[in-house]
Short mmCIF file of C-alpha atoms in Angstrom, two decimals:
data_model
loop_
_atom_site.label_atom_id
_atom_site.label_comp_id
_atom_site.label_asym_id
_atom_site.label_seq_id
_atom_site.Cartn_x
_atom_site.Cartn_y
_atom_site.Cartn_z
CA MET A 248 -0.16 -0.26 0.51
CA MET A 249 1.30 3.66 -1.06
CA ALA A 250 1.75 5.86 2.23
CA ARG A 251 -0.13 8.74 1.99
CA ARG A 252 1.34 12.05 0.85
CA ALA A 253 1.70 14.67 3.65
CA PRO A 254 -1.41 17.70 3.06
CA LEU A 255 0.48 20.57 1.91
CA ARG A 256 0.37 24.43 3.56
CA LEU A 257 -1.23 26.88 1.83
CA ALA A 258 -1.44 30.31 2.75
CA VAL A 259 -3.75 33.02 2.03
CA ALA A 260 -2.86 36.58 1.10
CA GLY A 261 -6.70 39.08 2.27
CA ALA A 262 -9.07 37.41 3.84
CA GLY A 263 -11.34 39.03 2.42
CA LEU A 264 -14.87 37.55 0.68
CA ILE A 265 -12.96 35.52 -1.70
CA GLY A 266 -9.96 34.65 0.25
CA ARG A 267 -12.18 33.37 2.88
CA ALA A 268 -13.56 31.20 1.21
CA HIS A 269 -10.62 29.59 -0.22
CA VAL A 270 -9.94 29.92 3.95
CA GLU A 271 -13.26 27.21 3.51
CA ARG A 272 -12.71 25.52 0.65
CA ILE A 273 -8.42 24.36 2.48
CA HIS A 274 -10.03 23.34 6.24
CA ASP A 275 -11.94 21.07 3.81
CA HIS A 276 -10.12 19.81 2.10
CA ASP A 277 -7.56 16.72 2.81
CA ASP A 278 -5.11 17.50 0.29
CA CYS A 279 -3.80 20.38 2.32
CA LEU A 280 -3.50 22.72 4.77
CA LEU A 281 -3.55 25.93 6.03
CA ALA A 282 -0.48 27.63 7.09
CA GLY A 283 -1.01 31.43 7.41
CA VAL A 284 -2.88 34.93 6.17
CA ALA A 285 -1.03 37.70 5.14
CA ASP A 286 -3.71 40.55 5.08
CA PRO A 287 -3.05 44.24 7.15
CA SER A 288 -6.72 44.57 7.53
CA PRO A 289 -8.36 43.56 11.49
CA VAL A 290 -11.73 41.19 9.53
CA ALA A 291 -7.76 39.18 9.22
CA ALA A 292 -6.96 38.99 12.58
CA ASP A 293 -10.49 36.62 13.57
CA VAL A 294 -9.71 34.38 10.25
CA ALA A 295 -6.47 34.05 11.37
CA ARG A 296 -7.22 33.28 14.78
CA ALA A 297 -10.05 31.02 13.95
CA ALA A 298 -8.20 28.56 11.60
CA GLY A 299 -5.51 29.07 14.35
CA VAL A 300 -3.00 29.90 11.72
CA PRO A 301 -0.26 32.60 12.51
CA LEU A 302 -1.15 36.09 10.71
CA PHE A 303 1.27 37.95 8.45
CA GLU A 304 0.44 42.09 7.45
CA GLU A 305 2.83 42.14 4.69
CA LEU A 306 2.65 38.46 2.39
CA SER A 307 6.92 38.35 1.63
CA THR A 308 6.92 37.82 5.46
CA LEU A 309 4.95 35.67 5.48
CA LEU A 310 6.37 33.56 2.69
CA ASP A 311 10.05 33.51 4.18
CA ALA A 312 8.44 32.63 7.91
CA LEU A 313 6.54 29.84 7.27
CA ARG A 314 8.31 27.85 3.43
CA PRO A 315 4.00 27.52 2.30
CA ASP A 316 3.63 24.66 -0.99
CA GLY A 317 1.72 27.29 -2.49
CA VAL A 318 0.04 30.19 -2.45
CA ILE A 319 -3.33 31.56 -2.92
CA LEU A 320 -3.61 35.29 -3.40
CA ALA A 321 -7.24 37.46 -3.12
CA THR A 322 -5.07 40.58 -2.46
CA PRO A 323 -7.43 43.63 -4.92
CA ASN A 324 -6.51 43.23 -8.26
CA ALA A 325 -4.00 46.56 -8.20
CA LEU A 326 -1.39 43.57 -5.53
CA HIS A 327 -2.06 40.53 -7.78
CA VAL A 328 0.92 40.71 -10.34
CA PRO A 329 3.01 42.00 -7.11
CA GLY A 330 2.24 39.15 -5.33
CA ALA A 331 2.96 36.39 -7.87
CA LEU A 332 6.19 37.47 -8.91
CA HIS A 333 7.06 37.46 -4.49
CA CYS A 334 6.32 34.62 -4.99
CA ILE A 335 7.60 33.28 -8.38
CA GLU A 336 11.43 34.60 -6.74
CA ARG A 337 10.84 31.81 -4.36
CA GLY A 338 9.90 29.39 -6.22
CA ILE A 339 6.52 28.48 -4.32
CA PRO A 340 4.38 28.07 -6.88
CA VAL A 341 0.69 30.72 -6.34
CA LEU A 342 -3.01 30.46 -7.84
CA VAL A 343 -3.19 34.17 -8.81
CA GLU A 344 -7.60 35.50 -8.11
CA LYS A 345 -8.39 36.76 -11.15
CA PRO A 346 -8.46 39.41 -12.55
CA VAL A 347 -4.64 37.77 -13.47
CA ALA A 348 -3.46 41.73 -13.15
CA ASP A 349 -5.00 45.19 -14.08
CA THR A 350 -3.06 46.12 -16.87
CA LEU A 351 -2.15 43.57 -20.11
CA ASP A 352 1.66 44.64 -19.30
CA ASP A 353 0.99 43.55 -16.31
CA ALA A 354 -0.65 39.94 -17.46
CA HIS A 355 2.62 39.71 -20.24
CA ARG A 356 4.88 39.99 -17.01
CA LEU A 357 3.87 37.14 -15.17
CA ALA A 358 3.49 34.94 -17.50
CA SER A 359 7.37 35.85 -18.67
CA ALA A 360 8.04 35.75 -15.46
CA ALA A 361 6.19 32.46 -14.59
CA ALA A 362 8.08 30.57 -17.83
CA ALA A 363 11.74 31.78 -17.37
CA ALA A 364 11.34 30.94 -13.66
CA ARG A 365 9.69 27.24 -14.30
CA VAL A 366 7.15 28.29 -11.81
CA PRO A 367 3.61 27.47 -11.56
CA VAL A 368 1.07 29.90 -11.91
CA LEU A 369 -2.73 29.00 -12.32
CA VAL A 370 -5.51 31.96 -12.92
CA GLY A 371 -8.64 31.79 -10.27
CA HIS A 372 -11.54 31.27 -13.13
CA HIS A 373 -12.69 28.97 -11.21
CA ARG A 374 -16.00 28.13 -13.22
CA ARG A 375 -13.26 26.67 -16.30
CA HIS A 376 -13.75 23.93 -13.06
CA SER A 377 -17.63 24.31 -13.43
CA ARG A 378 -19.57 20.51 -14.71
CA VAL A 379 -22.05 22.63 -15.99
CA LEU A 380 -20.21 24.22 -18.26
CA GLU A 381 -17.98 21.36 -19.16
CA THR A 382 -20.40 19.79 -20.24
CA ALA A 383 -22.14 22.95 -22.13
CA ARG A 384 -18.87 22.59 -24.32
CA ALA A 385 -18.88 19.70 -24.86
CA VAL A 386 -22.13 20.08 -26.17
CA ILE A 387 -21.02 22.23 -28.46
CA ALA A 388 -18.35 20.68 -29.25
CA SER A 389 -20.64 17.57 -30.76
CA GLY A 390 -22.25 19.57 -33.37
CA ARG A 391 -25.28 19.03 -32.28
CA LEU A 392 -26.51 23.11 -32.46
CA GLY A 393 -24.47 22.98 -35.90
CA ARG A 394 -22.72 25.91 -36.89
CA ILE A 395 -22.69 28.66 -34.06
CA VAL A 396 -24.37 31.82 -35.09
CA ALA A 397 -25.30 34.10 -31.98
CA VAL A 398 -25.28 34.33 -27.75
CA ASN A 399 -26.79 35.90 -25.77
CA GLY A 400 -25.49 36.47 -21.97
CA SER A 401 -26.73 38.14 -19.14
CA ALA A 402 -24.91 38.43 -15.48
CA THR A 403 -27.43 41.24 -13.45
CA PHE A 404 -27.89 41.71 -9.55
CA HIS A 405 -28.00 43.70 -7.08
CA LYS A 406 -24.95 44.38 -4.14
CA PRO A 407 -25.59 45.35 -1.04
CA ALA A 408 -23.76 47.83 0.34
CA GLY A 409 -21.65 46.33 2.71
CA TYR A 410 -19.98 45.10 -0.07
CA PHE A 411 -19.13 48.36 -1.13
CA ARG A 412 -18.18 49.30 2.59
CA ASP A 413 -16.20 46.58 2.87
CA GLY A 414 -14.13 46.75 0.18
CA PRO A 415 -13.77 50.51 -0.67
CA TRP A 416 -10.95 49.94 -3.63
CA ARG A 417 -14.05 48.35 -4.97
CA THR A 418 -15.53 51.93 -6.14
CA ARG A 419 -12.29 53.10 -7.79
CA SER A 420 -10.94 52.96 -11.52
CA GLY A 421 -10.32 49.30 -11.38
CA GLY A 422 -13.02 47.95 -8.67
CA GLY A 423 -15.76 48.56 -11.60
CA PRO A 424 -17.69 44.50 -12.40
CA ILE A 425 -16.36 45.44 -16.15
CA LEU A 426 -12.88 43.79 -14.41
CA ILE A 427 -14.64 41.85 -11.11
CA ASN A 428 -17.81 39.89 -12.68
CA LEU A 429 -16.90 40.39 -16.60
CA VAL A 430 -13.80 39.02 -16.48
CA HIS A 431 -15.99 35.47 -15.81
CA GLU A 432 -18.43 36.20 -17.93
CA ILE A 433 -15.64 36.76 -21.38
CA ASP A 434 -13.28 33.74 -20.04
CA ASN A 435 -16.23 31.45 -20.04
CA LEU A 436 -17.54 33.26 -23.33
CA ARG A 437 -13.85 32.44 -24.43
CA MET A 438 -13.97 28.07 -22.91
CA LEU A 439 -17.20 28.12 -24.94
CA LEU A 440 -16.90 30.00 -28.76
CA GLY A 441 -13.61 30.75 -28.90
CA GLU A 442 -11.57 33.92 -29.46
CA VAL A 443 -13.07 37.39 -28.93
CA ALA A 444 -12.64 38.99 -32.61
CA GLN A 445 -14.02 42.83 -31.41
CA VAL A 446 -15.68 44.40 -29.20
CA GLN A 447 -18.45 47.39 -28.80
CA ALA A 448 -19.42 49.10 -25.54
CA MET A 449 -21.68 51.12 -23.59
CA SER A 450 -21.31 52.13 -19.64
CA SER A 451 -23.07 54.22 -17.10
CA ASN A 452 -22.85 54.54 -13.36
CA ALA A 453 -26.48 56.66 -13.35
CA ALA A 454 -26.96 54.26 -10.67
CA ARG A 455 -24.22 55.01 -8.50
CA GLY A 456 -22.03 57.91 -8.82
CA PHE A 457 -18.95 56.25 -7.87
CA GLU A 458 -16.12 55.98 -10.30
CA VAL A 459 -17.09 52.85 -11.76
CA GLU A 460 -19.35 52.25 -13.80
CA ASP A 461 -22.36 49.61 -12.37
CA THR A 462 -23.95 48.62 -15.36
CA ALA A 463 -22.26 48.11 -19.90
CA ALA A 464 -24.24 46.90 -22.19
CA ILE A 465 -21.75 44.68 -25.21
CA GLY A 466 -22.25 43.79 -27.81
CA LEU A 467 -19.00 40.47 -29.55
CA ARG A 468 -18.30 39.09 -32.74
CA PHE A 469 -15.91 35.83 -32.50
CA ARG A 470 -13.68 34.93 -35.10
CA SER A 471 -15.24 31.78 -36.05
CA GLY A 472 -18.31 34.76 -36.65
CA ALA A 473 -20.37 34.17 -34.64
CA LEU A 474 -22.20 37.37 -32.67
CA GLY A 475 -22.83 37.98 -28.59
CA THR A 476 -24.58 40.08 -26.99
CA PHE A 477 -24.11 40.71 -23.11
CA LEU A 478 -25.83 43.38 -20.53
CA LEU A 479 -23.87 43.26 -17.07
CA SER A 480 -25.18 45.21 -14.25
CA ASP A 481 -25.09 45.19 -10.24
CA THR A 482 -27.22 47.23 -9.45
CA ALA A 483 -29.63 45.34 -11.37
CA ALA A 484 -32.58 43.33 -8.35
CA SER A 485 -33.02 40.40 -11.17
CA ALA A 486 -31.72 36.68 -11.56
CA ARG A 487 -29.95 36.08 -14.13
CA SER A 488 -26.82 35.77 -12.95
CA TRP A 489 -24.57 32.94 -13.08
CA GLU A 490 -24.49 32.96 -9.40
CA GLN A 491 -28.18 33.44 -9.03
CA THR A 492 -29.71 30.20 -11.35
CA SER A 493 -26.51 27.82 -11.02
CA GLY A 494 -26.80 26.24 -7.98
CA GLU A 495 -23.29 26.23 -7.20
CA ASN A 496 -22.65 28.44 -4.69
CA THR A 497 -25.31 27.71 -2.30
CA ALA A 498 -24.79 31.93 -0.61
CA TYR A 499 -26.87 33.39 -3.09
CA ASP A 500 -30.18 33.09 -3.86
CA ARG A 501 -31.30 30.49 -6.49
CA HIS A 502 -34.12 31.37 -9.07
CA ALA A 503 -33.49 27.50 -11.15
CA ASP A 504 -35.59 28.69 -14.34
CA GLU A 505 -33.04 31.10 -14.89
CA ASP A 506 -31.35 31.36 -17.76
CA CYS A 507 -27.01 33.54 -18.29
CA TYR A 508 -26.54 32.33 -22.19
CA ILE A 509 -28.79 31.07 -25.31
CA ILE A 510 -26.03 29.09 -27.52
CA ALA A 511 -27.88 29.61 -31.39
CA GLY A 512 -26.07 27.63 -33.54
CA ASP A 513 -28.22 26.71 -37.33
CA ARG A 514 -29.38 23.98 -36.08
CA GLY A 515 -30.43 24.14 -33.07
CA SER A 516 -29.95 26.27 -29.12
CA LEU A 517 -28.93 25.70 -24.95
CA ASN A 518 -30.05 26.79 -22.20
CA VAL A 519 -27.64 27.77 -19.71
CA PRO A 520 -27.78 26.65 -16.88
CA THR A 521 -30.86 25.03 -17.46
CA MET A 522 -29.24 22.95 -19.92
CA ARG A 523 -32.64 23.12 -22.24
CA LEU A 524 -31.35 22.00 -25.35
CA PHE A 525 -33.33 22.75 -28.71
CA THR A 526 -32.94 20.63 -32.07
CA THR A 527 -34.88 21.41 -34.81
CA VAL A 528 -35.99 18.50 -36.65
CA GLY A 529 -35.45 18.18 -40.53
CA GLU A 530 -35.14 21.10 -42.32
CA PRO A 531 -34.16 24.35 -39.87
CA SER A 532 -37.19 25.92 -40.84
CA TRP A 533 -39.36 28.40 -38.01
CA TRP A 534 -42.31 26.95 -39.61
CA SER A 535 -40.32 23.35 -38.59
CA PRO A 536 -41.07 21.46 -34.96
CA MET A 537 -38.20 21.75 -32.80
CA THR A 538 -37.51 18.72 -29.77
CA THR A 539 -37.09 20.12 -26.79
CA GLN A 540 -35.36 18.13 -24.12
CA VAL A 541 -32.96 18.74 -20.79
CA LEU A 542 -30.18 17.09 -20.52
CA GLU A 543 -28.98 16.25 -16.94
CA ARG A 544 -27.27 18.60 -14.51
CA ASN A 545 -24.19 17.09 -12.50
CA VAL A 546 -23.87 20.38 -9.96
CA GLY A 547 -20.68 20.62 -8.58
CA ASP A 548 -18.31 23.17 -6.18
CA PRO A 549 -15.59 24.34 -8.45
CA LEU A 550 -13.94 27.04 -6.37
CA ALA A 551 -13.45 23.35 -4.13
CA ARG A 552 -12.43 21.77 -7.94
CA GLN A 553 -10.07 24.05 -8.63
CA LEU A 554 -8.41 23.16 -5.69
CA ALA A 555 -7.55 20.25 -5.88
CA HIS A 556 -7.01 21.38 -9.06
CA PHE A 557 -4.05 23.68 -7.40
CA CYS A 558 -3.48 20.67 -5.69
CA ALA A 559 -2.51 18.90 -8.21
CA VAL A 560 -0.14 21.66 -9.95
CA ILE A 561 1.49 22.20 -6.73
CA ARG A 562 2.96 18.43 -7.20
CA GLY A 563 3.47 18.95 -10.15
CA ASP A 564 0.85 15.41 -11.33
CA ASP A 565 -1.08 18.45 -13.60
CA GLU A 566 -0.39 21.45 -15.68
CA PRO A 567 -2.35 24.92 -15.15
CA ARG A 568 -5.94 25.07 -16.70
CA VAL A 569 -5.83 28.93 -16.39
CA SER A 570 -2.21 30.05 -17.19
CA ALA A 571 -1.17 32.94 -16.66
CA ALA A 572 -0.84 33.72 -20.36
CA ASP A 573 -4.80 32.15 -21.22
CA ALA A 574 -5.70 34.59 -18.35
CA ALA A 575 -4.08 37.00 -20.19
CA ARG A 576 -6.07 37.37 -23.69
CA THR A 577 -9.07 36.95 -21.45
CA LEU A 578 -8.18 39.72 -19.40
CA ARG A 579 -6.98 41.49 -22.97
CA VAL A 580 -10.63 41.16 -24.31
CA THR A 581 -11.78 43.02 -20.59
CA LEU A 582 -9.79 45.60 -20.98
CA SER A 583 -11.23 46.37 -24.63
CA VAL A 584 -14.78 46.19 -23.76
CA ALA A 585 -13.45 48.94 -20.50
CA GLU A 586 -11.64 50.77 -23.88
CA SER A 587 -14.31 51.25 -26.12
CA ALA A 588 -17.07 51.26 -23.21
CA ARG A 589 -14.52 54.54 -22.51
CA ARG A 590 -14.39 55.76 -25.31
CA GLY A 591 -18.37 55.93 -25.88
CA GLY A 592 -19.17 53.30 -27.89
CA VAL A 593 -16.88 52.79 -30.98
CA PRO A 594 -15.76 48.81 -31.27
CA VAL A 595 -11.99 48.16 -30.49
CA ARG A 596 -10.57 45.00 -32.38
CA ILE A 597 -8.21 42.43 -30.80
CA ASP A 598 -5.83 41.87 -32.76
#
């Protein structure tokens, strides 16, 4: 019988909403344990005390004191690249929360550093680990929808006032829903439909009046020729968001009859995440009948699956599912959306 491997010692930098979510999943995972927390905020002391681990104000101090096997960076966006570079310099694998960076230059700098040092960097686009989206991708790849021609997407939800009180950085440049939330959706669409060739967007901050946007309307052209529309708002009393429809995170109010994506081909369409599949019978025509089928939904916790994957990456058993270079492509599209909106809806091509 093979001896059981010792659990990996992981550190978490950032004790905010997503950082605490990672701490919870480390606690529940057999292959790793929490070694320490790095965060200068008052709430971090409570998180570290509850977990029974040391607290450090600076990530670099934690790295030198504990030498963990891996680090999860759940810090504000502007600290992602500096924190990841600290880890790379010490040869420590790192899971960087999305977006991988604030700027494309910084994302490329991180990708280059990781490649040169041969230190694994996994980016936290955790929906790449969603069983629902894996099923949707398989349906599209099977050809059952025919040639994909269009996608309609939505991420409309309402963030509470406390979300901004707890993280004032979310009211300033780089902290709006385009970089925090749309970056997830762009990554999902790249996963499902391939690369984006052009975007066009309008945004508004009229509801909250913050420095950052609260609502955006986006048009997309994919390299395949398919077109897409996407509506984003973090001040909309609506349930058409991934969190509120997929059932993958039980902390959110659930509306199982709503969809976030409608993916249409010339032979059929798929509603996600209800997984309602519509296919044509005979020659496609609006006069012809369509069959309706609800595909089996295998729901799991993508964050837990991502953590298991990160452990495998640290041990050398797997390659990062989302590398820094891959995440940079998602960031490029997302930043192009922000650029188009800033320029009043001017189309921006993605080279």
